[in-house]
Every structure is written in structure tokens, then in C-alpha cells.
PDB file of C-alpha atoms in Angstrom:
ATOM      1  CA  MET Q   3      96.459  69.119 106.501  1.00 78.00           C
ATOM      2  CA  HIS Q   4      97.069  69.763 102.810  1.00 93.00           C
ATOM      3  CA  ARG Q   5     100.726  69.882 101.730  1.00 95.00           C
ATOM      4  CA  ILE Q   6     100.340  73.359 100.191  1.00 96.00           C
ATOM      5  CA  VAL Q   7      98.911  74.752 103.433  1.00 97.00           C
ATOM      6  CA  GLU Q   8     101.825  73.145 105.315  1.00 97.00           C
ATOM      7  CA  ASN Q   9     104.251  74.923 102.945  1.00 97.00           C
ATOM      8  CA  LEU Q  10     102.545  78.244 103.632  1.00 98.00           C
ATOM      9  CA  LEU Q  11     102.583  77.722 107.408  1.00 98.00           C
ATOM     10  CA  LYS Q  12     106.300  76.836 107.381  1.00 98.00           C
ATOM     11  CA  ILE Q  13     107.119  79.993 105.409  1.00 98.00           C
ATOM     12  CA  ASN Q  14     104.889  82.053 107.715  1.00 97.00           C
ATOM     13  CA  GLU Q  15     106.779  80.686 110.715  1.00 98.00           C
ATOM     14  CA  LYS Q  16     110.200  81.445 109.180  1.00 98.00           C
ATOM     15  CA  VAL Q  17     109.109  84.994 108.339  1.00 98.00           C
ATOM     16  CA  LYS Q  18     107.762  85.524 111.853  1.00 97.00           C
ATOM     17  CA  ARG Q  19     110.952  84.209 113.469  1.00 97.00           C
ATOM     18  CA  LYS Q  20     113.157  86.418 111.288  1.00 96.00           C
ATOM     19  CA  PHE Q  21     110.935  89.433 111.955  1.00 96.00           C
ATOM     20  CA  GLU Q  22     110.971  88.897 115.727  1.00 95.00           C
ATOM     21  CA  SER Q  23     114.755  88.427 115.815  1.00 94.00           C
ATOM     22  CA  THR Q  24     115.492  91.572 113.752  1.00 91.00           C
ATOM     23  CA  SER Q  25     115.246  94.495 116.146  1.00 87.00           C
ATOM     24  CA  HIS Q  26     114.817  97.393 113.696  1.00 88.00           C
ATOM     25  CA  LEU Q  27     111.686  95.992 112.000  1.00 90.00           C
ATOM     26  CA  THR Q  28     108.271  97.372 112.940  1.00 89.00           C
ATOM     27  CA  ASN Q  29     105.729  95.645 110.670  1.00 92.00           C
ATOM     28  CA  LEU Q  30     105.423  91.937 109.956  1.00 96.00           C
ATOM     29  CA  PRO Q  31     105.464  91.489 106.154  1.00 97.00           C
ATOM     30  CA  LYS Q  32     102.527  89.945 104.346  1.00 98.00           C
ATOM     31  CA  ILE Q  33     102.945  86.921 102.103  1.00 98.00           C
ATOM     32  CA  ILE Q  34     101.492  87.172  98.615  1.00 98.00           C
ATOM     33  CA  ALA Q  35     100.816  83.599  97.482  1.00 98.00           C
ATOM     34  CA  VAL Q  36     101.783  83.856  93.803  1.00 97.00           C
ATOM     35  CA  SER Q  37      99.163  81.691  92.152  1.00 96.00           C
ATOM     36  CA  LYS Q  38      99.884  82.533  88.492  1.00 94.00           C
ATOM     37  CA  THR Q  39      99.455  79.568  86.088  1.00 93.00           C
ATOM     38  CA  PHE Q  40      97.853  77.402  88.811  1.00 94.00           C
ATOM     39  CA  LYS Q  41      94.201  76.491  88.454  1.00 94.00           C
ATOM     40  CA  ILE Q  42      91.813  77.552  91.210  1.00 94.00           C
ATOM     41  CA  ASP Q  43      91.364  73.997  92.560  1.00 94.00           C
ATOM     42  CA  HIS Q  44      95.126  73.901  93.232  1.00 94.00           C
ATOM     43  CA  ILE Q  45      94.860  77.196  95.153  1.00 96.00           C
ATOM     44  CA  GLU Q  46      91.636  76.356  97.035  1.00 96.00           C
ATOM     45  CA  PRO Q  47      93.269  74.688 100.094  1.00 97.00           C
ATOM     46  CA  VAL Q  48      95.119  77.963 100.813  1.00 97.00           C
ATOM     47  CA  ILE Q  49      91.945  80.048 100.287  1.00 97.00           C
ATOM     48  CA  ASN Q  50      89.992  77.712 102.585  1.00 96.00           C
ATOM     49  CA  HIS Q  51      92.729  78.003 105.197  1.00 96.00           C
ATOM     50  CA  GLY Q  52      92.007  81.748 105.275  1.00 97.00           C
ATOM     51  CA  HIS Q  53      95.025  83.205 103.460  1.00 97.00           C
ATOM     52  CA  LEU Q  54      94.041  86.557 101.926  1.00 98.00           C
ATOM     53  CA  ASP Q  55      96.762  87.837  99.537  1.00 98.00           C
ATOM     54  CA  TYR Q  56      97.297  86.338  96.069  1.00 98.00           C
ATOM     55  CA  GLY Q  57      99.489  87.371  93.139  1.00 98.00           C
ATOM     56  CA  GLU Q  58      98.825  87.022  89.419  1.00 98.00           C
ATOM     57  CA  ASN Q  59     100.898  87.944  86.375  1.00 97.00           C
ATOM     58  CA  LYS Q  60      98.287  88.186  83.638  1.00 97.00           C
ATOM     59  CA  VAL Q  61      95.064  90.169  83.741  1.00 98.00           C
ATOM     60  CA  GLN Q  62      92.891  87.865  81.636  1.00 97.00           C
ATOM     61  CA  GLU Q  63      93.994  84.726  83.480  1.00 97.00           C
ATOM     62  CA  ALA Q  64      93.187  86.462  86.767  1.00 97.00           C
ATOM     63  CA  VAL Q  65      89.748  87.630  85.544  1.00 97.00           C
ATOM     64  CA  ASP Q  66      88.843  84.064  84.514  1.00 97.00           C
ATOM     65  CA  LYS Q  67      90.122  82.571  87.770  1.00 96.00           C
ATOM     66  CA  TRP Q  68      89.252  85.059  90.479  1.00 98.00           C
ATOM     67  CA  THR Q  69      86.100  87.008  89.531  1.00 97.00           C
ATOM     68  CA  GLU Q  70      83.684  84.564  91.199  1.00 96.00           C
ATOM     69  CA  VAL Q  71      86.065  83.675  94.034  1.00 96.00           C
ATOM     70  CA  LYS Q  72      86.410  87.345  94.997  1.00 96.00           C
ATOM     71  CA  LYS Q  73      82.637  87.805  95.061  1.00 95.00           C
ATOM     72  CA  ASN Q  74      82.452  85.040  97.672  1.00 93.00           C
ATOM     73  CA  ASN Q  75      85.538  86.168  99.636  1.00 94.00           C
ATOM     74  CA  LYS Q  76      85.207  89.892 100.279  1.00 93.00           C
ATOM     75  CA  ASP Q  77      88.427  90.152 102.335  1.00 97.00           C
ATOM     76  CA  LEU Q  78      90.594  88.525  99.686  1.00 97.00           C
ATOM     77  CA  LYS Q  79      93.204  90.846  98.113  1.00 98.00           C
ATOM     78  CA  LEU Q  80      94.516  90.363  94.602  1.00 98.00           C
ATOM     79  CA  HIS Q  81      97.921  91.720  93.543  1.00 98.00           C
ATOM     80  CA  LEU Q  82      98.975  92.212  89.918  1.00 98.00           C
ATOM     81  CA  ILE Q  83     102.707  91.521  89.901  1.00 97.00           C
ATOM     82  CA  GLY Q  84     103.250  91.160  86.146  1.00 96.00           C
ATOM     83  CA  ARG Q  85     103.663  93.858  83.554  1.00 96.00           C
ATOM     84  CA  LEU Q  86     100.476  95.783  82.787  1.00 97.00           C
ATOM     85  CA  GLN Q  87      99.676  96.949  79.258  1.00 96.00           C
ATOM     86  CA  THR Q  88      97.540 100.067  78.902  1.00 97.00           C
ATOM     87  CA  ASN Q  89      94.795  98.172  77.013  1.00 97.00           C
ATOM     88  CA  LYS Q  90      94.317  95.909  80.060  1.00 98.00           C
ATOM     89  CA  VAL Q  91      94.069  98.691  82.662  1.00 98.00           C
ATOM     90  CA  LYS Q  92      90.266  98.710  82.938  1.00 98.00           C
ATOM     91  CA  PRO Q  93      89.816  95.008  83.813  1.00 98.00           C
ATOM     92  CA  ALA Q  94      92.904  95.234  86.050  1.00 98.00           C
ATOM     93  CA  VAL Q  95      91.511  98.129  88.091  1.00 98.00           C
ATOM     94  CA  GLN Q  96      88.108  96.404  88.271  1.00 98.00           C
ATOM     95  CA  LEU Q  97      89.513  93.148  89.675  1.00 98.00           C
ATOM     96  CA  PHE Q  98      92.772  93.859  91.487  1.00 98.00           C
ATOM     97  CA  ASP Q  99      93.394  95.624  94.801  1.00 98.00           C
ATOM     98  CA  TYR Q 100      97.101  96.305  94.203  1.00 98.00           C
ATOM     99  CA  ILE Q 101      99.246  96.820  91.118  1.00 98.00           C
ATOM    100  CA  HIS Q 102     102.955  96.241  91.797  1.00 98.00           C
ATOM    101  CA  SER Q 103     104.257  97.061  88.312  1.00 98.00           C
ATOM    102  CA  LEU Q 104     103.631 100.748  87.597  1.00 98.00           C
ATOM    103  CA  ASP Q 105     106.572 101.611  85.368  1.00 97.00           C
ATOM    104  CA  ASN Q 106     105.804 104.449  82.928  1.00 97.00           C
ATOM    105  CA  LYS Q 107     103.888 107.718  82.544  1.00 98.00           C
ATOM    106  CA  LYS Q 108     101.516 106.433  79.863  1.00 98.00           C
ATOM    107  CA  LEU Q 109     100.385 103.677  82.240  1.00 98.00           C
ATOM    108  CA  ALA Q 110     100.076 106.140  85.144  1.00 98.00           C
ATOM    109  CA  ASN Q 111      97.849 108.412  83.023  1.00 98.00           C
ATOM    110  CA  LYS Q 112      95.656 105.490  81.947  1.00 98.00           C
ATOM    111  CA  ILE Q 113      95.237 104.222  85.526  1.00 98.00           C
ATOM    112  CA  CYS Q 114      94.261 107.742  86.613  1.00 98.00           C
ATOM    113  CA  LYS Q 115      91.627 107.959  83.834  1.00 98.00           C
ATOM    114  CA  VAL Q 116      90.166 104.487  84.503  1.00 98.00           C
ATOM    115  CA  GLN Q 117      90.058 105.019  88.275  1.00 98.00           C
ATOM    116  CA  SER Q 118      88.013 108.129  87.685  1.00 97.00           C
ATOM    117  CA  GLU Q 119      85.612 106.282  85.338  1.00 98.00           C
ATOM    118  CA  LEU Q 120      85.154 103.363  87.745  1.00 97.00           C
ATOM    119  CA  ASN Q 121      85.250 105.463  90.929  1.00 97.00           C
ATOM    120  CA  LYS Q 122      87.736 103.001  92.421  1.00 96.00           C
ATOM    121  CA  LYS Q 123      91.183 103.833  93.742  1.00 96.00           C
ATOM    122  CA  ILE Q 124      93.793 101.116  93.503  1.00 97.00           C
ATOM    123  CA  LYS Q 125      96.944 100.781  95.600  1.00 98.00           C
ATOM    124  CA  LEU Q 126     100.111 101.089  93.523  1.00 98.00           C
ATOM    125  CA  PHE Q 127     103.788 100.197  93.705  1.00 98.00           C
ATOM    126  CA  ILE Q 128     106.333 101.809  91.409  1.00 98.00           C
ATOM    127  CA  GLN Q 129     108.545  99.142  89.864  1.00 98.00           C
ATOM    128  CA  VAL Q 130     112.204 100.173  90.111  1.00 98.00           C
ATOM    129  CA  ASN Q 131     114.802  98.748  87.734  1.00 97.00           C
ATOM    130  CA  ILE Q 132     117.188  98.394  90.660  1.00 96.00           C
ATOM    131  CA  GLY Q 133     119.909  96.590  88.689  1.00 94.00           C
ATOM    132  CA  ASP Q 134     119.762  98.963  85.674  1.00 93.00           C
ATOM    133  CA  GLU Q 135     119.109  95.982  83.399  1.00 90.00           C
ATOM    134  CA  ASP Q 136     118.274  96.715  79.761  1.00 88.00           C
ATOM    135  CA  GLN Q 137     115.894  93.770  79.446  1.00 86.00           C
ATOM    136  CA  LYS Q 138     113.862  94.631  82.557  1.00 88.00           C
ATOM    137  CA  SER Q 139     111.045  97.115  82.860  1.00 90.00           C
ATOM    138  CA  GLY Q 140     110.942  99.588  85.698  1.00 96.00           C
ATOM    139  CA  ILE Q 141     111.844 103.183  86.480  1.00 97.00           C
ATOM    140  CA  SER Q 142     115.540 103.946  86.781  1.00 96.00           C
ATOM    141  CA  LYS Q 143     116.797 105.175  90.160  1.00 95.00           C
ATOM    142  CA  LYS Q 144     117.679 108.602  88.752  1.00 95.00           C
ATOM    143  CA  ASP Q 145     114.194 109.068  87.236  1.00 97.00           C
ATOM    144  CA  LEU Q 146     112.347 107.831  90.320  1.00 97.00           C
ATOM    145  CA  PRO Q 147     111.804 111.178  92.150  1.00 97.00           C
ATOM    146  CA  ASP Q 148     110.379 112.856  89.027  1.00 98.00           C
ATOM    147  CA  PHE Q 149     108.148 109.885  88.237  1.00 98.00           C
ATOM    148  CA  TYR Q 150     106.889 109.688  91.826  1.00 98.00           C
ATOM    149  CA  ASN Q 151     105.981 113.410  91.771  1.00 98.00           C
ATOM    150  CA  PHE Q 152     104.231 112.923  88.417  1.00 98.00           C
ATOM    151  CA  CYS Q 153     102.121 110.124  89.982  1.00 98.00           C
ATOM    152  CA  LEU Q 154     101.276 112.281  92.999  1.00 97.00           C
ATOM    153  CA  GLN Q 155     100.110 115.100  90.724  1.00 98.00           C
ATOM    154  CA  LEU Q 156      97.734 112.607  89.098  1.00 98.00           C
ATOM    155  CA  GLY Q 157      96.383 111.734  92.558  1.00 98.00           C
ATOM    156  CA  LEU Q 158      97.539 108.113  92.377  1.00 98.00           C
ATOM    157  CA  ASP Q 159      97.776 106.150  95.629  1.00 98.00           C
ATOM    158  CA  ILE Q 160     101.467 105.186  95.627  1.00 98.00           C
ATOM    159  CA  LYS Q 161     102.085 102.829  98.542  1.00 98.00           C
ATOM    160  CA  GLY Q 162     105.702 101.951  97.858  1.00 98.00           C
ATOM    161  CA  LEU Q 163     108.345 100.496  95.579  1.00 98.00           C
ATOM    162  CA  MET Q 164     108.777  97.078  93.973  1.00 98.00           C
ATOM    163  CA  CYS Q 165     111.859  95.378  92.530  1.00 97.00           C
ATOM    164  CA  ILE Q 166     113.121  92.152  91.021  1.00 95.00           C
ATOM    165  CA  PRO Q 167     116.903  91.966  91.648  1.00 95.00           C
ATOM    166  CA  PRO Q 168     119.188  90.686  88.876  1.00 94.00           C
ATOM    167  CA  LEU Q 169     119.183  86.912  88.522  1.00 90.00           C
ATOM    168  CA  ASN Q 170     122.237  85.022  89.831  1.00 88.00           C
ATOM    169  CA  GLU Q 171     123.421  87.955  91.918  1.00 92.00           C
ATOM    170  CA  ASP Q 172     123.326  88.376  95.676  1.00 94.00           C
ATOM    171  CA  PRO Q 173     120.010  90.217  96.221  1.00 96.00           C
ATOM    172  CA  ILE Q 174     120.982  91.766  99.564  1.00 97.00           C
ATOM    173  CA  LYS Q 175     122.726  94.861  98.198  1.00 96.00           C
ATOM    174  CA  TYR Q 176     119.685  95.564  96.012  1.00 97.00           C
ATOM    175  CA  PHE Q 177     117.289  95.111  98.941  1.00 98.00           C
ATOM    176  CA  VAL Q 178     119.413  97.480 101.039  1.00 97.00           C
ATOM    177  CA  GLU Q 179     119.308 100.042  98.227  1.00 97.00           C
ATOM    178  CA  MET Q 180     115.526  99.691  97.852  1.00 98.00           C
ATOM    179  CA  ASN Q 181     115.050 100.298 101.566  1.00 97.00           C
ATOM    180  CA  LYS Q 182     117.142 103.469 101.308  1.00 97.00           C
ATOM    181  CA  LEU Q 183     115.091 104.662  98.319  1.00 97.00           C
ATOM    182  CA  LYS Q 184     111.839 103.987 100.192  1.00 97.00           C
ATOM    183  CA  LYS Q 185     113.000 106.059 103.158  1.00 96.00           C
ATOM    184  CA  LYS Q 186     114.340 108.830 100.949  1.00 95.00           C
ATOM    185  CA  MET Q 187     110.970 109.109  99.172  1.00 95.00           C
ATOM    186  CA  ASN Q 188     109.114 108.871 102.495  1.00 96.00           C
ATOM    187  CA  LEU Q 189     107.082 105.876 101.321  1.00 97.00           C
ATOM    188  CA  GLU Q 190     105.513 103.204 103.517  1.00 94.00           C
ATOM    189  CA  GLU Q 191     106.036  99.883 101.795  1.00 97.00           C
ATOM    190  CA  LEU Q 192     108.346  97.628  99.783  1.00 98.00           C
ATOM    191  CA  SER Q 193     107.375  94.720  97.548  1.00 98.00           C
ATOM    192  CA  MET Q 194     110.447  92.500  97.296  1.00 98.00           C
ATOM    193  CA  GLY Q 195     111.560  88.962  98.008  1.00 97.00           C
ATOM    194  CA  MET Q 196     110.534  85.713  96.322  1.00 97.00           C
ATOM    195  CA  SER Q 197     110.796  82.005  97.151  1.00 95.00           C
ATOM    196  CA  SER Q 198     114.611  82.008  96.968  1.00 95.00           C
ATOM    197  CA  ASP Q 199     115.374  85.217  98.878  1.00 96.00           C
ATOM    198  CA  TYR Q 200     112.409  86.148 101.061  1.00 98.00           C
ATOM    199  CA  ILE Q 201     114.321  85.926 104.347  1.00 97.00           C
ATOM    200  CA  GLU Q 202     116.888  88.491 103.108  1.00 97.00           C
ATOM    201  CA  ALA Q 203     113.961  90.675 101.985  1.00 98.00           C
ATOM    202  CA  VAL Q 204     112.391  90.481 105.464  1.00 97.00           C
ATOM    203  CA  GLU Q 205     115.689  91.621 107.027  1.00 96.00           C
ATOM    204  CA  ASN Q 206     115.691  94.658 104.764  1.00 96.00           C
ATOM    205  CA  GLY Q 207     112.187  95.863 105.498  1.00 96.00           C
ATOM    206  CA  SER Q 208     110.012  94.267 102.819  1.00 98.00           C
ATOM    207  CA  SER Q 209     106.254  94.691 103.376  1.00 98.00           C
ATOM    208  CA  PHE Q 210     105.088  92.142 100.784  1.00 98.00           C
ATOM    209  CA  LEU Q 211     106.876  88.888  99.923  1.00 98.00           C
ATOM    210  CA  ARG Q 212     105.881  87.401  96.557  1.00 98.00           C
ATOM    211  CA  ILE Q 213     106.145  83.629  97.065  1.00 98.00           C
ATOM    212  CA  GLY Q 214     104.946  81.124  94.458  1.00 96.00           C
ATOM    213  CA  SER Q 215     106.878  77.852  94.116  1.00 95.00           C
ATOM    214  CA  GLY Q 216     107.717  77.811  97.842  1.00 96.00           C
ATOM    215  CA  ILE Q 217     103.980  77.440  98.521  1.00 97.00           C
ATOM    216  CA  PHE Q 218     102.420  75.825  95.440  1.00 96.00           C
ATOM    217  CA  GLY Q 219     105.385  73.803  94.121  1.00 91.00           C
ATOM    218  CA  GLN Q 220     107.089  74.069  90.757  1.00 86.00           C
ATOM    219  CA  ARG Q 221     105.044  75.153  87.767  1.00 78.00           C
ATOM    220  CA  SER Q 222     104.714  72.522  85.075  1.00 66.00           C
TER     221      SER Q 222
END
């Protein structure tokens, strides 16, 4: 068995064990294999194994890599986890199934317009700036209810919330806070947890774990 597939299976097993031993959880989280910067031949063993969810940061890189692969793998789901600029919305909506980084009204308006043109509805996560960091994008906690209502008025399909906790801080308190926000807004899903903290994210109700280096190894 290929080493990358072994990595994925080990992570799957750890997630399953944590899920089964945590009594309040109801849905097993999905693993997004974050394949950004890796060429398709590096990702192929995982695709051939039957894994379905993949994450990319950049629209053009994803278009070049995944357009043909998706035609041949109808069940495969592609998640945009990087920042989306309004001029890249059309190719993003055409290719991706989920966008995890909705973070401003201009982008929400553009997605609404493009969805209508393409007659395709995409699943969206609102990115929350959970640590109130100046350098990070995302909606502030205080602006979240208004922004969510704005998105609903546009008819956007908001599935849940996404966050990237501050670096070098214990992520647990941020995951706990995200779970509270999700419940308060009556949303279904959370996109949180990466290679270094996915077990803590599972404990706190994450629906999608965004794992790159833990599966594919370090990026060069």
C-alpha cells in the first residue's frame, strides 16, 4: 500500500476512535485531503483508494489540476479553502463544490450573481476571524449575525462556519467558541482542524477536517 494512503488510513482511524469515544458527537467528520501545491500524480494514490474530498487554496491551480479528474470522478468533491477574490468567482463556482472562505459582502454578492448565471448552487462556509487578528481575513464575531442574514437574503446556501485559530495558541478555546457560534446561529457544520489539531477539532464538533501535511507530507 502506498505511504500516502497509509497516512490517510491512520488519520481516519484516529478520527473514528475519537468520534466513537466522545459521547456527545452525532456525525463522523469528513477529512478534506488538502492537496494544494501537490501535483496530481502525488495525489493519485489517494484518489485511486476512493477518497472523495480534496482541498485547494488557489482557483487557477485547482482548475489546471482537477478539471479532467473531476470529469472522470463524478463523486469527487472539491473544497476551496483559500481566500477567494471576486474576479475568480466564476471559475471557482464552476469547479468547486464547497467554498470555505466567504468573508465579505462584495464576495457574497458576486457568488450570488455567478450562481444565477451558471444555474449552480455552491455550498458555503462563512470564515470567522475567531481570534480577532488584524492580519487574518474573516468576519468578526460581532458582525457574524448580520452577515449571515445578509447571505440568507441573497439565497446563498450557508452550511456552516470555518476558522483558522491563531498560530502558537491552544486551539481548543477557539474550537469551543466556534461550536457555540454554530449552535447559536442554528447552522449544521463546522470546518476546523488541521494536521496539528484535528483531534481537538473532532472533540468540539468539527464536520470537516482540513488535513494536508499529515497525509501528503511536507510541502517542498
